Structures are given as structure tokens and as C-alpha cells.
Amino acid sequence: MTYFPNMSSFDSEKLYTWRVKNGMTQAQAAEVLGVAKGTLKNWEQGLRRIPTTIELLIGKLKPADLPANRGSEGKRPIGVRKHVRKANPTR
């Protein structure tokens, strides 16, 4: 079997599933992985290849390594977008 170091089996869908399964926001997952939030977002959207080192790191992480206070920092439930209402001056 030939080993191709640049061909990771860890794709954007698996990364997204890992993050959501562990109840983390993109910012929290990025902090755990030691990358910028924009980098994680690019990986999740499939715009950039996920390095093999990230796949290995995720495989080694234990629940104790993840943030204790996960989710949207208590502001809203996970997965619920913040609704921004425009002011209506006629009301």
C-alpha cells in the first residue's frame, strides 16, 4: 500500500460533524485546534484542505481537552441564529 501524506481522509463534512457533535462553536473549535476561526470556516466549507496534523490532533483529543462551557456561550441555543431586527421608525 502506498502512503500519500497529502491525501487526508478527513474532509469538511467530518470536521463539521465532529464540531457539532461536541457542541462547539467555530470559535471554540478553532481555539481548541490552535487555528484562526477563518481557517476553520474555510476547512468546513471545503475551500481549503484540512492538514493531516489536524486529523491526528482531533483523533487524540479527549473530552477533558474540550471547553467546559460549550455552545454559544450561554447567549442562545446551539444552531439558533441570532435574529437581527431592523428598527421601524414608523411604529
GROMACS .gro file of N, CA, C and O in nm, residues 8-26 29-30 32-33 35-51 54-59 61:
model
  188
    8SER      N    1  -0.560   1.348   0.284
    8SER     CA    2  -0.627   1.321   0.410
    8SER      C    3  -0.767   1.268   0.385
    8SER      O    4  -0.838   1.313   0.296
    9SER      N    5  -0.809   1.171   0.466
    9SER     CA    6  -0.945   1.118   0.456
    9SER      C    7  -1.041   1.201   0.541
    9SER      O    8  -1.161   1.177   0.543
   10PHE      N    9  -0.989   1.297   0.612
   10PHE     CA   10  -1.069   1.381   0.700
   10PHE      C   11  -1.116   1.501   0.619
   10PHE      O   12  -1.040   1.591   0.591
   11ASP      N   13  -1.243   1.499   0.580
   11ASP     CA   14  -1.295   1.605   0.494
   11ASP      C   15  -1.376   1.708   0.572
   11ASP      O   16  -1.391   1.698   0.693
   12SER      N   17  -1.429   1.806   0.501
   12SER     CA   18  -1.502   1.916   0.564
   12SER      C   19  -1.626   1.868   0.638
   12SER      O   20  -1.658   1.918   0.745
   13GLU      N   21  -1.692   1.769   0.584
   13GLU     CA   22  -1.813   1.716   0.649
   13GLU      C   23  -1.780   1.649   0.781
   13GLU      O   24  -1.852   1.665   0.880
   14LYS      N   25  -1.671   1.575   0.784
   14LYS     CA   26  -1.630   1.509   0.908
   14LYS      C   27  -1.588   1.612   1.014
   14LYS      O   28  -1.617   1.594   1.132
   15LEU      N   29  -1.521   1.717   0.972
   15LEU     CA   30  -1.481   1.823   1.065
   15LEU      C   31  -1.604   1.890   1.124
   15LEU      O   32  -1.613   1.910   1.245
   16TYR      N   33  -1.699   1.925   1.038
   16TYR     CA   34  -1.824   1.989   1.084
   16TYR      C   35  -1.898   1.896   1.181
   16TYR      O   36  -1.943   1.940   1.286
   17THR      N   37  -1.909   1.768   1.146
   17THR     CA   38  -1.978   1.671   1.232
   17THR      C   39  -1.910   1.660   1.368
   17THR      O   40  -1.976   1.656   1.472
   18TRP      N   41  -1.777   1.656   1.369
   18TRP     CA   42  -1.701   1.650   1.495
   18TRP      C   43  -1.731   1.771   1.582
   18TRP      O   44  -1.757   1.759   1.701
   19ARG      N   45  -1.730   1.890   1.520
   19ARG     CA   46  -1.753   2.014   1.596
   19ARG      C   47  -1.893   2.017   1.655
   19ARG      O   48  -1.912   2.043   1.774
   20VAL      N   49  -1.993   1.987   1.573
   20VAL     CA   50  -2.133   1.992   1.618
   20VAL      C   51  -2.160   1.883   1.723
   20VAL      O   52  -2.226   1.908   1.824
   21LYS      N   53  -2.106   1.765   1.700
   21LYS     CA   54  -2.124   1.654   1.795
   21LYS      C   55  -2.070   1.690   1.933
   21LYS      O   56  -2.126   1.650   2.035
   22ASN      N   57  -1.964   1.768   1.935
   22ASN     CA   58  -1.904   1.810   2.062
   22ASN      C   59  -1.960   1.942   2.112
   22ASN      O   60  -1.911   1.996   2.211
   23GLY      N   61  -2.061   1.996   2.044
   23GLY     CA   62  -2.131   2.115   2.090
   23GLY      C   63  -2.048   2.242   2.091
   23GLY      O   64  -2.068   2.328   2.177
   24MET      N   65  -1.956   2.255   1.997
   24MET     CA   66  -1.869   2.372   1.995
   24MET      C   67  -1.905   2.468   1.882
   24MET      O   68  -1.950   2.426   1.775
   25THR      N   69  -1.886   2.595   1.908
   25THR     CA   70  -1.897   2.695   1.802
   25THR      C   71  -1.770   2.689   1.718
   25THR      O   72  -1.671   2.624   1.757
   26GLN      N   73  -1.771   2.757   1.605
   26GLN     CA   74  -1.649   2.760   1.523
   26GLN      C   75  -1.535   2.824   1.599
   26GLN      O   76  -1.421   2.778   1.591
   29ALA      N   77  -1.399   2.565   1.854
   29ALA     CA   78  -1.324   2.458   1.788
   29ALA      C   79  -1.191   2.509   1.735
   29ALA      O   80  -1.089   2.441   1.745
   30ALA      N   81  -1.191   2.630   1.679
   30ALA     CA   82  -1.068   2.689   1.628
   30ALA      C   83  -0.967   2.707   1.741
   30ALA      O   84  -0.848   2.678   1.724
   32VAL      N   85  -0.947   2.533   2.022
   32VAL     CA   86  -0.901   2.400   2.063
   32VAL      C   87  -0.795   2.348   1.965
   32VAL      O   88  -0.695   2.289   2.005
   33LEU      N   89  -0.816   2.375   1.836
   33LEU     CA   90  -0.724   2.325   1.734
   33LEU      C   91  -0.605   2.417   1.711
   33LEU      O   92  -0.512   2.382   1.639
   35VAL      N   93  -0.603   2.725   1.565
   35VAL     CA   94  -0.607   2.794   1.435
   35VAL      C   95  -0.703   2.912   1.445
   35VAL      O   96  -0.780   2.924   1.539
   36ALA      N   97  -0.700   2.997   1.344
   36ALA     CA   98  -0.793   3.110   1.338
   36ALA      C   99  -0.932   3.060   1.301
   36ALA      O  100  -0.947   2.958   1.233
   37LYS      N  101  -1.034   3.131   1.345
   37LYS     CA  102  -1.172   3.095   1.314
   37LYS      C  103  -1.194   3.091   1.163
   37LYS      O  104  -1.263   3.003   1.111
   38GLY      N  105  -1.134   3.183   1.090
   38GLY     CA  106  -1.147   3.188   0.945
   38GLY      C  107  -1.090   3.063   0.878
   38GLY      O  108  -1.143   3.015   0.779
   39THR      N  109  -0.981   3.012   0.934
   39THR     CA  110  -0.920   2.890   0.881
   39THR      C  111  -1.016   2.773   0.899
   39THR      O  112  -1.039   2.696   0.806
   40LEU      N  113  -1.073   2.760   1.018
   40LEU     CA  114  -1.168   2.652   1.044
   40LEU      C  115  -1.289   2.664   0.952
   40LEU      O  116  -1.335   2.564   0.895
   41LYS      N  117  -1.336   2.786   0.933
   41LYS     CA  118  -1.451   2.810   0.844
   41LYS      C  119  -1.418   2.766   0.702
   41LYS      O  120  -1.499   2.700   0.636
   42ASN      N  121  -1.298   2.800   0.653
   42ASN     CA  122  -1.255   2.759   0.519
   42ASN      C  123  -1.249   2.606   0.507
   42ASN      O  124  -1.285   2.551   0.404
   43TRP      N  125  -1.202   2.540   0.611
   43TRP     CA  126  -1.197   2.394   0.610
   43TRP      C  127  -1.338   2.337   0.603
   43TRP      O  128  -1.365   2.246   0.526
   44GLU      N  129  -1.429   2.390   0.687
   44GLU     CA  130  -1.566   2.338   0.690
   44GLU      C  131  -1.640   2.362   0.559
   44GLU      O  132  -1.725   2.282   0.521
   45GLN      N  133  -1.608   2.469   0.491
   45GLN     CA  134  -1.673   2.499   0.364
   45GLN      C  135  -1.605   2.428   0.247
   45GLN      O  136  -1.651   2.437   0.133
   46GLY      N  137  -1.496   2.359   0.275
   46GLY     CA  138  -1.426   2.286   0.170
   46GLY      C  139  -1.340   2.374   0.082
   46GLY      O  140  -1.298   2.332  -0.026
   47LEU      N  141  -1.313   2.496   0.127
   47LEU     CA  142  -1.232   2.588   0.048
   47LEU      C  143  -1.082   2.559   0.060
   47LEU      O  144  -1.005   2.595  -0.029
   48ARG      N  145  -1.044   2.498   0.171
   48ARG     CA  146  -0.903   2.464   0.195
   48ARG      C  147  -0.895   2.320   0.243
   48ARG      O  148  -0.985   2.270   0.310
   49ARG      N  149  -0.786   2.255   0.209
   49ARG     CA  150  -0.763   2.116   0.253
   49ARG      C  151  -0.728   2.115   0.401
   49ARG      O  152  -0.651   2.198   0.449
   50ILE      N  153  -0.783   2.018   0.472
   50ILE     CA  154  -0.755   2.004   0.614
   50ILE      C  155  -0.624   1.928   0.630
   50ILE      O  156  -0.611   1.816   0.579
   51PRO      N  157  -0.525   1.987   0.698
   51PRO     CA  158  -0.397   1.919   0.715
   51PRO      C  159  -0.411   1.788   0.793
   51PRO      O  160  -0.496   1.775   0.881
   54ILE      N  161  -0.416   1.807   1.170
   54ILE     CA  162  -0.542   1.840   1.237
   54ILE      C  163  -0.623   1.713   1.259
   54ILE      O  164  -0.683   1.692   1.365
   55GLU      N  165  -0.625   1.626   1.158
   55GLU     CA  166  -0.695   1.498   1.172
   55GLU      C  167  -0.636   1.418   1.287
   55GLU      O  168  -0.708   1.361   1.370
   56LEU      N  169  -0.503   1.415   1.296
   56LEU     CA  170  -0.437   1.342   1.404
   56LEU      C  171  -0.466   1.404   1.540
   56LEU      O  172  -0.490   1.333   1.638
   57LEU      N  173  -0.466   1.537   1.546
   57LEU     CA  174  -0.495   1.607   1.671
   57LEU      C  175  -0.637   1.576   1.718
   57LEU      O  176  -0.658   1.544   1.836
   58ILE      N  177  -0.733   1.582   1.628
   58ILE     CA  178  -0.872   1.554   1.664
   58ILE      C  179  -0.886   1.410   1.715
   58ILE      O  180  -0.958   1.384   1.811
   59GLY      N  181  -0.812   1.319   1.655
   59GLY     CA  182  -0.814   1.180   1.699
   59GLY      C  183  -0.757   1.161   1.838
   59GLY      O  184  -0.795   1.068   1.909
   61LEU      N  185  -0.766   1.408   2.084
   61LEU     CA  186  -0.835   1.489   2.184
   61LEU      C  187  -0.930   1.405   2.268
   61LEU      O  188  -0.999   1.317   2.217
   0.00000   0.00000   0.00000
